Short mmCIF file of C-alpha atoms in Angstrom, two decimals:
data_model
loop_
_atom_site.label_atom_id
_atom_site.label_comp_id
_atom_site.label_asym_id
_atom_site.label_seq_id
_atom_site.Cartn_x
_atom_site.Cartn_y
_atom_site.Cartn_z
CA UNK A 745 0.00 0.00 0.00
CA UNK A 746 1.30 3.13 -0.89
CA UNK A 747 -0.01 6.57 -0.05
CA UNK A 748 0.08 10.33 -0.99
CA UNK A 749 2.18 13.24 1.47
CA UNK A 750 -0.20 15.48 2.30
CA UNK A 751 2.54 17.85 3.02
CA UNK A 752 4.33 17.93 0.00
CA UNK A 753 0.87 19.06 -2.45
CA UNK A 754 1.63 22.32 -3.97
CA UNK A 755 -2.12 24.53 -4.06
CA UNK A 756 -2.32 27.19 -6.30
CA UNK A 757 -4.39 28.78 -3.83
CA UNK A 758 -4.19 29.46 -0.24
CA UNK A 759 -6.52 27.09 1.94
CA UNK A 760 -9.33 29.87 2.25
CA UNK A 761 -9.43 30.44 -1.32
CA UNK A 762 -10.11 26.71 -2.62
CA UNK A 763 -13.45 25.67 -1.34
CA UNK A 764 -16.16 25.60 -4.52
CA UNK A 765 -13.65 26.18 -7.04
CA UNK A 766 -13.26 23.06 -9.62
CA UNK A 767 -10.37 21.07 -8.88
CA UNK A 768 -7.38 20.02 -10.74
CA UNK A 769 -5.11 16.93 -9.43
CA UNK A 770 -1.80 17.69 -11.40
CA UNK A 771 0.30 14.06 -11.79
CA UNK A 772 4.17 14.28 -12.42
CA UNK A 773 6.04 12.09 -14.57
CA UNK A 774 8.37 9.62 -13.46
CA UNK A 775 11.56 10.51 -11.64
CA UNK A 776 10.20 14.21 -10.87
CA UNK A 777 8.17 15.89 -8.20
CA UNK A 778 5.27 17.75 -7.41
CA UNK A 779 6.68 21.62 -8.24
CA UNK A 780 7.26 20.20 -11.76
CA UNK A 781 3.58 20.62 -13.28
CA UNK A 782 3.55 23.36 -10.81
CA UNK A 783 4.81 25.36 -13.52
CA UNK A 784 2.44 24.92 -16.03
CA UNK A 785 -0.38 26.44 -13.65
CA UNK A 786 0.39 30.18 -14.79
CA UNK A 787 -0.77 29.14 -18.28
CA UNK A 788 -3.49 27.51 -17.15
CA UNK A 789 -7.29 28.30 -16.50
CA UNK A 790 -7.61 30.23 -13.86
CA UNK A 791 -11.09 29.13 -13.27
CA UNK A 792 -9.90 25.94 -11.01
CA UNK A 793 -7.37 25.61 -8.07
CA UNK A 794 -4.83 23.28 -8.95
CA UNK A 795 -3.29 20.77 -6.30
CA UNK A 796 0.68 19.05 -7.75
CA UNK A 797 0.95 15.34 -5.81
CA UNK A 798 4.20 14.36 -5.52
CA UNK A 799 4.00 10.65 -5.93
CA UNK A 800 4.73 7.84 -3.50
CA UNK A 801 8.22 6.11 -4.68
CA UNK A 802 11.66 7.47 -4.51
CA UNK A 803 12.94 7.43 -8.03
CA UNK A 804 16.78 8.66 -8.52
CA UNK A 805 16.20 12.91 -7.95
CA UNK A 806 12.44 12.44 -7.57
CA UNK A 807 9.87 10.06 -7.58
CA UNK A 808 7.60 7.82 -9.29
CA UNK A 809 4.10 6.83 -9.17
CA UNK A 810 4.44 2.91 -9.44
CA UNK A 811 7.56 0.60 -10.57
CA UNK A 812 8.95 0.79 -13.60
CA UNK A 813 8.70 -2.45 -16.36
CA UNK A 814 8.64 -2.89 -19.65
CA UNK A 815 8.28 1.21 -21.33
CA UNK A 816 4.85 1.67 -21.79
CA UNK A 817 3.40 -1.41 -20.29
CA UNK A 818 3.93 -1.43 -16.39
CA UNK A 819 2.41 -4.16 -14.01
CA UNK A 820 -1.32 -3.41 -13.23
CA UNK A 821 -1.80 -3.68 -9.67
CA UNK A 822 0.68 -1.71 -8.70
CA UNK A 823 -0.86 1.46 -10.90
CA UNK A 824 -3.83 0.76 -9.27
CA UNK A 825 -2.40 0.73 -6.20
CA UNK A 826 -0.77 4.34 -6.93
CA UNK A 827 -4.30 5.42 -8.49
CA UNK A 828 -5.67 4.21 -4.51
CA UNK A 829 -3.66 6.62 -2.92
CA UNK A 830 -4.68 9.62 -5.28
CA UNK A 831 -8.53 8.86 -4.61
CA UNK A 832 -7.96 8.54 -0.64
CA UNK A 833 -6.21 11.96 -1.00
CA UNK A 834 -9.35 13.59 -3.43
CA UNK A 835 -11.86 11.83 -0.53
CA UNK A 836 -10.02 13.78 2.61
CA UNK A 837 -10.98 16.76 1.05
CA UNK A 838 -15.08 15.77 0.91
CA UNK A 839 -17.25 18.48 -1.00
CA UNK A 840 -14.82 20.99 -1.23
CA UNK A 841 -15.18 21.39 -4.69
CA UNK A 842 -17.73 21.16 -7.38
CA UNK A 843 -15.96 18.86 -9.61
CA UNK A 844 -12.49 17.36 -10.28
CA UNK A 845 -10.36 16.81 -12.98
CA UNK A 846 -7.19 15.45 -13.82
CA UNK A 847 -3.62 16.29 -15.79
CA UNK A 848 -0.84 14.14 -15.95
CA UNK A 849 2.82 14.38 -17.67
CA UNK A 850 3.73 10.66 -19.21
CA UNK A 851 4.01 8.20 -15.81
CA UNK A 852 1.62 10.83 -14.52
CA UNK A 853 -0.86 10.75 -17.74
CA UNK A 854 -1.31 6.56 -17.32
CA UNK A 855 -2.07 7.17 -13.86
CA UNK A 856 -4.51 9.65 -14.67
CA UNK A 857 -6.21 7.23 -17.01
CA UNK A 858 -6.05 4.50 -14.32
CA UNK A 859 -8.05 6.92 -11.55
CA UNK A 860 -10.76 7.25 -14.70
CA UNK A 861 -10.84 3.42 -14.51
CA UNK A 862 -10.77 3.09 -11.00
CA UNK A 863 -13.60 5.33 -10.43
CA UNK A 864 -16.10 5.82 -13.54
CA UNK A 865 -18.37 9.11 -13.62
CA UNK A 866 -16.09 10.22 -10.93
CA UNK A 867 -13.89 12.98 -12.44
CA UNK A 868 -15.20 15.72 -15.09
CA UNK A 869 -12.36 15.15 -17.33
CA UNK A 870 -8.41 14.29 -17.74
CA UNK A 871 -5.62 15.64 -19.79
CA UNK A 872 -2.91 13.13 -20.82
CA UNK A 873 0.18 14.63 -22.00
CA UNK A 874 2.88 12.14 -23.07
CA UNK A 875 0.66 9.31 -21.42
CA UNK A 876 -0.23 6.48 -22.08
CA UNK A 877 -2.79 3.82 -21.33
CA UNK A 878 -2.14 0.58 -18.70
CA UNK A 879 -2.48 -2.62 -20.82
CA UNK A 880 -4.16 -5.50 -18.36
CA UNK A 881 -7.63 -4.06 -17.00
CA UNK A 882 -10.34 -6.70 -16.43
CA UNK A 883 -13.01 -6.45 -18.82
CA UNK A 884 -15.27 -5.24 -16.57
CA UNK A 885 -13.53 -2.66 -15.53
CA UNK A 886 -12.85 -0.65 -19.06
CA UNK A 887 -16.57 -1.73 -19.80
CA UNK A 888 -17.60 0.53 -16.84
CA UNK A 889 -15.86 2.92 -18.13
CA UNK A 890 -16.85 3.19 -21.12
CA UNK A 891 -20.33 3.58 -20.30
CA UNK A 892 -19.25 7.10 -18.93
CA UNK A 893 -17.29 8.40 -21.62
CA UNK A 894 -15.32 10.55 -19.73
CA UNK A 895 -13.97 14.18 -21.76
CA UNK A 896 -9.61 12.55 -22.24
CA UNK A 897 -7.35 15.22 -24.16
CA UNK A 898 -4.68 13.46 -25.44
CA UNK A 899 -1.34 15.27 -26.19
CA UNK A 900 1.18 14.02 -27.96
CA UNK A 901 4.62 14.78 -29.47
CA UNK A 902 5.41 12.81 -33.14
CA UNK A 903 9.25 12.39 -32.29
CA UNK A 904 9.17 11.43 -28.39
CA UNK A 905 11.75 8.86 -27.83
CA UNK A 906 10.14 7.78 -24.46
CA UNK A 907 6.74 6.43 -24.72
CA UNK A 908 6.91 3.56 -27.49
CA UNK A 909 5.08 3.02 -30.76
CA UNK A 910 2.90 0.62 -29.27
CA UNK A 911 1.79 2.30 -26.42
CA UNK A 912 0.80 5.68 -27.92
CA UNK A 913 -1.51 2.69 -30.79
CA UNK A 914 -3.08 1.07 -27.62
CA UNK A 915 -3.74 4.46 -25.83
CA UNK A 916 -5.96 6.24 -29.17
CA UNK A 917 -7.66 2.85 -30.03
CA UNK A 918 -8.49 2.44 -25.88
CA UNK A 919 -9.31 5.84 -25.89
CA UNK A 920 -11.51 6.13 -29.15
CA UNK A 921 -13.66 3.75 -27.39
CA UNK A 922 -13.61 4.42 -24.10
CA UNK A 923 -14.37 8.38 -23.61
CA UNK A 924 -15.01 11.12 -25.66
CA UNK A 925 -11.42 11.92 -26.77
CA UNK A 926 -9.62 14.70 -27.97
CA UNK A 927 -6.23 13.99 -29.37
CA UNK A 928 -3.63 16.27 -30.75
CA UNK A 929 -0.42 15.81 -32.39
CA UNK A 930 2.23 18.41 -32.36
CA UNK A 931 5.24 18.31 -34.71
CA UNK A 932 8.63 18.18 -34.27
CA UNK A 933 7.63 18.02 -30.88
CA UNK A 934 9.79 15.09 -28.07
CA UNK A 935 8.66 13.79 -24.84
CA UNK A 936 7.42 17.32 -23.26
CA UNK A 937 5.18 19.60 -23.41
CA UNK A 938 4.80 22.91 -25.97
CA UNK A 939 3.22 26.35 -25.80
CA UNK A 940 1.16 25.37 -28.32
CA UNK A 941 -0.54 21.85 -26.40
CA UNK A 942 -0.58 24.38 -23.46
CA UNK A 943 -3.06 26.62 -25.47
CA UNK A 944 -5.03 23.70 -27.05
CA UNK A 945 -5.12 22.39 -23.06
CA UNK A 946 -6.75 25.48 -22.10
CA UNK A 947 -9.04 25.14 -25.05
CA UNK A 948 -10.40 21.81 -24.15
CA UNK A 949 -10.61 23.30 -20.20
CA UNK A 950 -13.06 25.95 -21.59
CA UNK A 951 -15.12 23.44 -22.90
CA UNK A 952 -15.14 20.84 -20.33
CA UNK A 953 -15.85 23.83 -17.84
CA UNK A 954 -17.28 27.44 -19.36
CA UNK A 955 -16.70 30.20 -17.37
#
């Protein structure tokens, strides 16, 4: 069993400023930490408070969400596991806020397609960036979810070196028929993230949430 330090989320708001704002779990990649997607939040919509998890595993530098395996195909139970800790973290914080969401950088993207699994109808929407999907679910379990359709943006570079061929094929077929999917391709364009996904991001946060 793993589990999330409390102490270590990075709010984009103080404490007093959070409660029935729409909420935004941001999920770092592997071997990195929670002030990572902390970054991005100054581009973002300003219309949610954001919360950066730094995940459970020491990794080299950082950390990591769940062991590594094979590149793009990790062992399921321990993502699940990993996806566990995230939704004991979103309950502590009961009604707070109206809705959540997710966005996760590569490690951080599967796991963000993992909590949609592990909890169908649950969160408004997730952006994957560099992510992929976790090959191994129960039948079940995807069926569930695709009965909710969730709103996925799907980012991608077309020459990262990271996330293999395979994966990225497994993650838009899984995804075409699993949520209503928005996927985006951005030239020239390795395992990171551009200004230009940053504005299509924001984009796809307008619609999933109008101001």
């Amino acid at each position: 069993m793993v589990t999330i330090d409390t102490s270590a989320v990075r709010w984009s708001a103080p404490e007093g400023e959070r409660a029935g704002r729409p909420l935004v779990i941001l999920l770092h990649g592997v071997g990195s930490h929670e002030r990572d997607l902390e970054g991005l939040v100054p581009y973002l919509s300003s219309a949610f408070v954001y919360a950066s998890l730094r995940a459970p595993l020491p990794y080299g530098d950082g950390f990591s969400w769940y062991p590594l395996s094979s590149p793009g195909s990790p062992q399921y139970a321990p993502v699940d596991d990993a996806a566990d800790a995230v939704l004991a973290l979103v309950d502590a914080l009961g009604d707070a806020h109206p809705s959540v969401g997710l966005l996760g950088f590569s490690q951080g993207g599967s796991l963000s397609l993992q909590l949609l699994r592990r909890r169908p109808g649950f969160f408004d929407f997730a952006v994957v960036l560099a992510g992929f999907v976790v090959p191994g679910a129960p039948a079940e379990v995807d069926a569930a979810l695709a009965a909710s359709r969730p709103a996925v943006f799907y980012g991608r570079g077309d020459v990262d070196q990271v996330i293999p061929l395979d994966a990225v094929d497994r993650t838009s077929a899984w995804l075409a028929e699993h949520a209503d999917v928005e996927e985006s391709v951005y030239p020239g364009l390795a395992h990171g993230i551009s200004q230009e996904e940053l504005d299509d991001v924001n984009a796809f946060l307008g619609r999933v949430h109008p101001a």
